[in-house]
Amino acid sequence: MMSLTAENVTKKLMDMTMNRQANTKHYPILMLVLICALFTTILSSQSHAEVKFPCQELHDTAAVECALKLLGENIPAINNQRWRDQSYREYAKQLLRQNKIDEAIGIISAITSPDTQSLTIRAIGFGINDLALNDDDKNSYFDQLHIRAGLISLKDSQEIALTYLAMAEANADLFDRALQDAKKVETLSLRQKSFQEIAEIMAAKAETDSAFIALQNIENNAFKNKAYGVIAHSFIKQGLLSPALQAVSYINDPYIKSEALLNILTKQDMAINVPIKQGAENLND
């Protein structure tokens, strides 16, 4: 069946005009029907052409603002709870990138899953360091995030959120606050993990004293040994031999200390490209 387009209707009219095979009695009626169809098709085409979609004529900042608004309006209509929560989490990240920090934090209350709430708190906390904020503003926003974390209904997720916040505060150069907040984590394993994560962040910033201070707060000896090994690895990756060896000196487990020293020697050999004397590779044959 021929589709009803302006081109097809016009072709039909021309065919009928050139070929008078149609019944003379019905010819005027057919012509009138086809002419009406032509005008209806043309008007319909113009109507579709005039339809304006949201944001399509906007540019740059205005387009982003419009898209964010549409996203915020669309997410509540998602029926699947998990997908809706995940969409809210990503929406919060986008708001944060546009420096809409208060709005991003406000999104947390729209999320129903405790785990997704804690992950959203983590995303916002770490994102704060990417914004041009002074320490007072950072502290203010972290205060708000702590309030949100305290509202999480599941205790485990709440503790994880507090761990994330301590890490994010260290990342945002709020080291003293990070230490104090890590100490407030009640779950022993998470509290010790918080101190290790803070130490890793400070080691990555080459702030050696802060890294060691964080590790000194770890209570469990076995966990502390492993943490010093991790920090030694982090230091040697940056070519910081002295603090790497200092970290190893605090390890009192012979196996973990040996592993850490072997790792340092291997990395150091790779860094300075120590040549192997000819025939040395055959000493153990």
Tab-separated table of C-alpha atoms in Angstrom:
chain	number	residue	atom	x	y	z
A	1	MET	CA	0.000	0.000	0.000
A	2	MET	CA	1.325	3.400	-1.035
A	3	SER	CA	2.116	5.606	1.952
A	4	LEU	CA	0.267	8.920	2.188
A	5	THR	CA	2.978	11.462	1.536
A	6	ALA	CA	2.793	14.747	-0.340
A	7	GLU	CA	4.945	13.255	-3.088
A	8	ASN	CA	2.723	10.196	-3.527
A	9	VAL	CA	-0.525	12.185	-3.497
A	10	THR	CA	0.836	14.631	-6.079
A	11	LYS	CA	1.925	11.729	-8.302
A	12	LYS	CA	-1.578	10.214	-8.052
A	13	LEU	CA	-3.184	13.498	-9.071
A	14	MET	CA	-0.901	13.779	-12.091
A	15	ASP	CA	-1.653	10.190	-13.102
A	16	MET	CA	-5.395	10.846	-12.951
A	17	THR	CA	-5.083	14.042	-14.944
A	18	MET	CA	-3.016	12.445	-17.687
A	19	ASN	CA	-4.975	9.156	-17.765
A	20	ARG	CA	-8.781	9.571	-17.853
A	21	GLN	CA	-9.463	5.862	-17.347
A	22	ALA	CA	-11.356	6.638	-14.154
A	23	ASN	CA	-15.157	6.716	-14.268
A	24	THR	CA	-16.284	10.216	-15.337
A	25	LYS	CA	-19.046	10.208	-12.729
A	26	HIS	CA	-16.640	9.602	-9.850
A	27	TYR	CA	-13.661	11.494	-11.250
A	28	PRO	CA	-14.452	14.893	-9.575
A	29	ILE	CA	-15.035	13.198	-6.212
A	30	LEU	CA	-11.775	11.297	-6.439
A	31	MET	CA	-9.965	14.510	-7.373
A	32	LEU	CA	-11.488	16.340	-4.402
A	33	VAL	CA	-10.520	13.524	-1.988
A	34	LEU	CA	-6.961	13.449	-3.264
A	35	ILE	CA	-6.627	17.249	-3.103
A	36	CYS	CA	-7.868	17.217	0.512
A	37	ALA	CA	-5.424	14.428	1.277
A	38	LEU	CA	-2.621	16.476	-0.264
A	39	PHE	CA	-3.331	19.534	1.873
A	40	THR	CA	-3.769	17.387	4.998
A	41	THR	CA	-0.418	15.729	4.355
A	42	ILE	CA	1.329	19.056	3.758
A	43	LEU	CA	-0.137	20.573	6.933
A	44	SER	CA	0.815	17.490	8.911
A	45	SER	CA	4.400	17.697	7.640
A	46	GLN	CA	4.607	21.356	8.605
A	47	SER	CA	3.197	20.565	12.049
A	48	HIS	CA	5.880	17.932	12.682
A	49	ALA	CA	8.573	20.311	11.455
A	50	GLU	CA	7.441	22.944	13.937
A	51	VAL	CA	7.630	20.638	16.987
A	52	LYS	CA	10.271	21.885	19.420
A	53	PHE	CA	11.979	19.411	21.711
A	54	PRO	CA	13.315	20.515	25.107
A	55	CYS	CA	16.911	21.769	25.096
A	56	GLN	CA	17.374	21.285	21.328
A	57	GLU	CA	17.999	24.963	20.571
A	58	LEU	CA	20.121	25.641	23.659
A	59	HIS	CA	23.897	25.656	23.828
A	60	ASP	CA	26.705	25.313	26.360
A	61	THR	CA	25.683	26.074	29.940
A	62	ALA	CA	22.009	26.580	29.123
A	63	ALA	CA	21.845	23.178	27.400
A	64	VAL	CA	23.496	21.471	30.381
A	65	GLU	CA	21.092	23.174	32.802
A	66	CYS	CA	18.143	22.088	30.701
A	67	ALA	CA	19.409	18.492	30.436
A	68	LEU	CA	19.957	18.333	34.211
A	69	LYS	CA	16.419	19.575	34.793
A	70	LEU	CA	14.999	16.954	32.439
A	71	LEU	CA	17.048	14.242	34.142
A	72	GLY	CA	15.757	15.257	37.556
A	73	GLU	CA	12.169	15.174	36.266
A	74	ASN	CA	12.597	11.791	34.566
A	75	ILE	CA	14.255	9.717	37.329
A	76	PRO	CA	11.219	9.562	39.686
A	77	ALA	CA	9.281	7.821	36.897
A	78	ILE	CA	11.709	4.852	36.860
A	79	ASN	CA	9.760	1.911	38.292
A	80	ASN	CA	12.701	-0.341	39.179
A	81	GLN	CA	13.935	0.762	42.597
A	82	ARG	CA	17.561	-0.317	42.072
A	83	TRP	CA	17.797	1.431	38.713
A	84	ARG	CA	16.122	4.533	40.147
A	85	ASP	CA	18.573	4.652	43.065
A	86	GLN	CA	21.550	4.191	40.755
A	87	SER	CA	20.249	6.944	38.482
A	88	TYR	CA	19.905	9.278	41.469
A	89	ARG	CA	23.515	8.495	42.447
A	90	GLU	CA	24.766	9.400	38.963
A	91	TYR	CA	22.508	12.464	38.933
A	92	ALA	CA	24.151	13.628	42.183
A	93	LYS	CA	27.572	13.290	40.549
A	94	GLN	CA	26.459	15.424	37.611
A	95	LEU	CA	25.037	18.074	39.908
A	96	LEU	CA	28.319	18.163	41.804
A	97	ARG	CA	30.281	18.671	38.567
A	98	GLN	CA	28.116	21.719	37.921
A	99	ASN	CA	28.995	23.015	41.413
A	100	LYS	CA	25.447	22.375	42.641
A	101	ILE	CA	26.691	20.854	45.897
A	102	ASP	CA	23.622	21.483	48.052
A	103	GLU	CA	21.372	19.955	45.390
A	104	ALA	CA	23.679	16.949	45.068
A	105	ILE	CA	23.594	16.341	48.827
A	106	GLY	CA	19.815	16.737	48.808
A	107	ILE	CA	19.485	13.875	46.316
A	108	ILE	CA	20.674	11.394	48.988
A	109	SER	CA	17.300	11.559	50.730
A	110	ALA	CA	15.546	10.438	47.531
A	111	ILE	CA	17.564	7.190	47.477
A	112	THR	CA	15.998	4.203	49.224
A	113	SER	CA	18.898	1.714	49.323
A	114	PRO	CA	21.267	2.209	52.310
A	115	ASP	CA	24.205	0.895	50.282
A	116	THR	CA	23.521	3.307	47.417
A	117	GLN	CA	23.150	6.133	49.924
A	118	SER	CA	26.624	5.406	51.317
A	119	LEU	CA	28.094	5.171	47.792
A	120	THR	CA	26.495	8.498	46.873
A	121	ILE	CA	27.993	10.064	50.001
A	122	ARG	CA	31.370	8.682	48.926
A	123	ALA	CA	31.013	10.112	45.407
A	124	ILE	CA	30.093	13.565	46.690
A	125	GLY	CA	32.787	13.493	49.376
A	126	PHE	CA	35.569	12.681	46.943
A	127	GLY	CA	34.146	15.090	44.369
A	128	ILE	CA	34.442	17.993	46.795
A	129	ASN	CA	38.223	17.963	46.344
A	130	ASP	CA	37.775	18.700	42.624
A	131	LEU	CA	35.981	21.974	43.328
A	132	ALA	CA	37.554	25.319	44.132
A	133	LEU	CA	36.552	25.480	47.792
A	134	ASN	CA	38.269	26.843	50.868
A	135	ASP	CA	38.594	24.743	54.026
A	136	ASP	CA	35.620	26.403	55.720
A	137	ASP	CA	33.340	25.501	52.816
A	138	LYS	CA	34.735	21.960	52.670
A	139	ASN	CA	34.080	21.491	56.383
A	140	SER	CA	30.560	22.829	56.001
A	141	TYR	CA	29.728	20.369	53.227
A	142	PHE	CA	31.308	17.470	55.101
A	143	ASP	CA	29.178	18.410	58.106
A	144	GLN	CA	26.097	18.034	55.891
A	145	LEU	CA	27.320	14.691	54.569
A	146	HIS	CA	27.852	13.418	58.120
A	147	ILE	CA	24.259	14.334	58.954
A	148	ARG	CA	23.096	12.384	55.888
A	149	ALA	CA	25.270	9.420	56.865
A	150	GLY	CA	23.721	9.430	60.330
A	151	LEU	CA	20.275	9.080	58.752
A	152	ILE	CA	21.098	5.839	56.925
A	153	SER	CA	18.825	3.162	58.383
A	154	LEU	CA	21.222	0.199	58.089
A	155	LYS	CA	24.050	0.330	60.644
A	156	ASP	CA	26.605	-1.426	58.416
A	157	SER	CA	25.977	0.972	55.529
A	158	GLN	CA	26.145	3.896	57.957
A	159	GLU	CA	29.572	2.772	59.206
A	160	ILE	CA	30.788	2.299	55.637
A	161	ALA	CA	29.607	5.822	54.802
A	162	LEU	CA	31.598	7.196	57.764
A	163	THR	CA	34.660	5.305	56.514
A	164	TYR	CA	34.200	6.837	53.057
A	165	LEU	CA	33.903	10.298	54.591
A	166	ALA	CA	37.153	9.945	56.536
A	167	MET	CA	38.907	8.932	53.312
A	168	ALA	CA	37.325	11.804	51.371
A	169	GLU	CA	38.357	14.313	54.037
A	170	ALA	CA	41.970	13.139	53.805
A	171	ASN	CA	41.742	13.471	50.040
A	172	ALA	CA	40.439	17.021	50.483
A	173	ASP	CA	43.475	17.924	52.643
A	174	LEU	CA	41.503	17.883	55.877
A	175	PHE	CA	43.861	15.376	57.520
A	176	ASP	CA	43.157	16.197	61.179
A	177	ARG	CA	39.417	15.975	60.608
A	178	ALA	CA	39.859	12.696	58.735
A	179	LEU	CA	41.718	11.165	61.689
A	180	GLN	CA	39.107	12.301	64.189
A	181	ASP	CA	36.246	10.990	62.083
A	182	ALA	CA	38.018	7.663	61.499
A	183	LYS	CA	38.268	7.238	65.268
A	184	LYS	CA	34.472	7.542	65.508
A	185	VAL	CA	33.877	4.470	63.334
A	186	GLU	CA	32.654	1.818	65.768
A	187	THR	CA	33.309	-1.312	63.710
A	188	LEU	CA	36.916	-2.334	64.400
A	189	SER	CA	37.685	-3.702	60.943
A	190	LEU	CA	36.270	-0.603	59.252
A	191	ARG	CA	38.035	1.721	61.680
A	192	GLN	CA	41.386	0.076	60.954
A	193	LYS	CA	40.609	0.134	57.230
A	194	SER	CA	39.870	3.855	57.527
A	195	PHE	CA	43.316	4.562	58.967
A	196	GLN	CA	45.013	2.486	56.282
A	197	GLU	CA	43.065	4.226	53.502
A	198	ILE	CA	43.921	7.628	54.967
A	199	ALA	CA	47.592	6.609	55.110
A	200	GLU	CA	47.498	5.490	51.464
A	201	ILE	CA	45.983	8.797	50.411
A	202	MET	CA	48.623	10.767	52.312
A	203	ALA	CA	51.400	8.538	50.922
A	204	ALA	CA	50.134	9.247	47.407
A	205	LYS	CA	50.448	12.945	48.239
A	206	ALA	CA	54.024	12.237	49.462
A	207	GLU	CA	53.018	13.464	52.931
A	208	THR	CA	55.048	10.837	54.760
A	209	ASP	CA	54.613	12.088	58.333
A	210	SER	CA	50.833	12.144	57.989
A	211	ALA	CA	50.827	8.640	56.509
A	212	PHE	CA	52.771	7.258	59.487
A	213	ILE	CA	50.592	9.112	61.991
A	214	ALA	CA	47.499	7.505	60.459
A	215	LEU	CA	48.992	4.009	60.666
A	216	GLN	CA	49.936	4.434	64.307
A	217	ASN	CA	46.221	4.486	65.123
A	218	ILE	CA	45.699	0.914	63.926
A	219	GLU	CA	45.100	-1.320	66.952
A	220	ASN	CA	45.450	-4.828	65.524
A	221	ASN	CA	49.104	-5.889	65.101
A	222	ALA	CA	48.508	-8.197	62.132
A	223	PHE	CA	46.478	-5.545	60.312
A	224	LYS	CA	49.094	-2.910	61.100
A	225	ASN	CA	51.886	-5.092	59.638
A	226	LYS	CA	49.972	-5.510	56.394
A	227	ALA	CA	49.190	-1.792	56.289
A	228	TYR	CA	52.856	-0.837	56.638
A	229	GLY	CA	53.643	-3.214	53.778
A	230	VAL	CA	51.001	-1.501	51.615
A	231	ILE	CA	52.402	1.931	52.449
A	232	ALA	CA	55.962	0.802	51.726
A	233	HIS	CA	54.756	-0.339	48.318
A	234	SER	CA	53.047	3.006	47.735
A	235	PHE	CA	56.194	4.954	48.627
A	236	ILE	CA	58.517	2.870	46.462
A	237	LYS	CA	56.151	3.240	43.500
A	238	GLN	CA	56.817	6.976	43.738
A	239	GLY	CA	60.552	6.420	44.031
A	240	LEU	CA	60.553	7.373	47.728
A	241	LEU	CA	63.090	4.845	49.008
A	242	SER	CA	63.738	6.306	52.468
A	243	PRO	CA	60.089	6.419	53.674
A	244	ALA	CA	59.521	2.984	52.099
A	245	LEU	CA	62.327	1.532	54.223
A	246	GLN	CA	61.018	3.422	57.238
A	247	ALA	CA	57.632	1.759	56.758
A	248	VAL	CA	59.287	-1.655	56.580
A	249	SER	CA	61.151	-0.997	59.814
A	250	TYR	CA	57.821	-0.901	61.682
A	251	ILE	CA	56.821	-4.379	60.475
A	252	ASN	CA	57.428	-7.072	63.104
A	253	ASP	CA	56.218	-10.053	61.066
A	254	PRO	CA	59.266	-11.688	59.381
A	255	TYR	CA	57.348	-12.906	56.334
A	256	ILE	CA	55.562	-9.606	55.656
A	257	LYS	CA	58.814	-7.697	56.224
A	258	SER	CA	60.677	-9.977	53.791
A	259	GLU	CA	57.960	-9.549	51.173
A	260	ALA	CA	58.068	-5.775	51.582
A	261	LEU	CA	61.877	-5.680	51.295
A	262	LEU	CA	61.827	-7.893	48.201
A	263	ASN	CA	59.250	-5.589	46.653
A	264	ILE	CA	61.414	-2.544	47.401
A	265	LEU	CA	64.528	-4.191	45.957
A	266	THR	CA	62.663	-5.262	42.832
A	267	LYS	CA	61.204	-1.806	42.239
A	268	GLN	CA	64.554	-0.185	42.955
A	269	ASP	CA	66.343	-2.481	40.503
A	270	MET	CA	63.810	-1.570	37.846
A	271	ALA	CA	64.179	2.126	38.621
A	272	ILE	CA	67.976	2.262	38.378
A	273	ASN	CA	68.222	-0.524	35.785
A	274	VAL	CA	70.965	-2.476	37.552
A	275	PRO	CA	72.823	-4.571	34.914
A	276	ILE	CA	73.234	-8.310	35.495
A	277	LYS	CA	76.809	-9.482	35.069
A	278	GLN	CA	77.360	-11.952	32.306
A	279	GLY	CA	77.100	-15.508	33.616
A	280	ALA	CA	75.373	-14.471	36.839
A	281	GLU	CA	72.091	-15.878	35.612
A	282	ASN	CA	73.722	-19.331	35.542
A	283	LEU	CA	74.915	-19.357	39.184
A	284	ASN	CA	71.956	-21.380	40.347
A	285	ASP	CA	72.025	-23.927	37.489
